[in-house]
């Protein structure tokens, strides 16, 4: 607050007038002199002395900046800060008290002044009150003494009235700070409400059209309601027209027709082959003594199967023109996806069905009675069942890690007769040494381990407890055609075990068959004792399961991929080797060499992997490692029946075939016996 | 003359026939849809000549009824592409020449 110099001076003078007077008087009385002036003081005239200089003292600090800002992180902006703007020019501690204040009253009480005098004193100036207050400390001592006296009534009343003033030398102040709770930040973000986009264009035409359409619809509804009871037929036709219009793009309506047309076109295109398949017999066979030929018919290929090799072939037992092809890869480093394809001889250009799979397929089997059920074994150890009647690309049943899938590739699956509860079931064999039985129970695929293969006999036969038996890899198996429980398992170590479904603990027999993995093992279709095995060690061996050594051994000079007995003769079988050759043997004609071994594929182009006889027609299908399946017709020499003697009726039937094989066996065994 | 007269008549006919509200697109629940539609009709009838006021009225009423962040577009011709909260969008025609889009997005 700006105050003029003069007014300050005046007020000060007013306040202290009397005191200054007293001091002056005291000075005068002691020194008896006037003002003492310093010698170098300016001599001023009276007029000069009287002259007034007005100076304004402000409490505002002129040097204090007014525009300092500080960043406030709480509000995220700069805030002006208040800098102390006041300057203190002069400070003096006063000893005056307001007489109405608490302190003044206390001191008065201590000084023993009666209230009346205090109130009376209020009229007096502060100078009068002041000496009294100044006196109080001196009085206090005396007063205290008086107060100590118990008989003093006044002191008692005073004591009651006054709270004791704390003795500032005789108390302690204590403080403590307890631990602050640590701060913690918790944040959460709720999911924003779902949003969607909408876009539209509005203009007069659009609006007009919309209204027109709506009106028409309303009119139609009205008409319909009116006409509903009376005119039903025209309405229905109208609706039918509308419905065909709306579904005009649905191609599934014409699927059946298209399929028929496709077959017709294919039959026209491949008319020659179809004729060959049905009627052509190689006449040159008559001029050849024993050899036969294989006539290539259709070649099945499918774009999606490129890069995959045929790993399994299986004819449908019910529809003899239909066969299944499993695609995958034998190469450990090239495992990608697989494909299950069904071709028909009636449409050779495109598969009837195709099911892409995630893992490569290694084996398939079509159920004998229910030909729509296809069991599939995968490289990843899964087994699955596909149902051709069901829509969709997925398997109807699939084993998972939870439901006991194999841990290694499944090399063969085979349907079995329905069990006692009429549930479909099949067996599988895998490199993990397990032969498992799978049963389709409602929606589930239930497994039971039938046997576990180990190198030294079956599981429990080995040293119990301490040693983990070394697991043998199962690579192939086949079930006996007549004896239900009997089956053979070929292993990766080249052994073949004869097992029984009922004994899971040990093998009935073990044949040391091959020096490399057994690729296929198959029972003869006719003779109950004979089976055949082939291996990558270049050999095919034919066995009597009662004898430990092979009856026949053929060396084909290349790894044998697959071998298959013919369904029409007990002595005919065919094999494929990786050099691209198909070998057809008829033991009845030649016990030492193949009677036909044409190269179906150029050697460098690829390997043949699988071969399968058609159950009725005289053709075989051969799969290779490029995803192609070739069908070949067997020439008459390859399916020659024993020549009927004149006058004797040509005997046919399984008995004849068995007799044929028996004859062969006895021929072989006799020299053996004689040598022994 | 006859042609124009006919045209006028047609136009009047059209106006008469096309005064009803026509919902083109909505994902609102039924109750909300009806309420919103009625509100739009009321607003457009009240401010027949001032679309802005109508839009304002719709927006404010919607904010009051269903919570904040409503947006309204009214016009005779426009294109729009909006992101809206699901179950909070209505696009309708009204009166034969107006398009109203009400949506919510915060």
XYZ file of C-alpha atoms in Angstrom, chain A residues 49 79-80 119 136 141 202 219 286 343 355 397 492 507 588 600 607 616 645-646 660 674:
22
model
C 14.131 22.298 5.970
C 0.529 -22.409 -15.061
C 1.607 -18.987 -13.953
C -12.231 -2.452 31.728
C 4.041 -8.008 34.681
C 7.332 -13.464 40.691
C -28.984 -41.206 -50.830
C -49.490 -54.349 -53.596
C -0.496 -117.344 -78.697
C -11.014 -92.620 -59.297
C -10.165 -85.300 -49.725
C -13.544 -90.221 -37.190
C 11.480 -102.470 -40.207
C 4.626 -114.197 -31.256
C 2.842 -122.475 -62.339
C 6.162 -98.889 -67.081
C 9.783 -95.018 -58.903
C -12.702 -108.965 -61.196
C -7.280 -132.093 -71.225
C -9.440 -133.341 -73.978
C -2.067 -126.033 -57.873
C 15.611 -135.915 -50.098
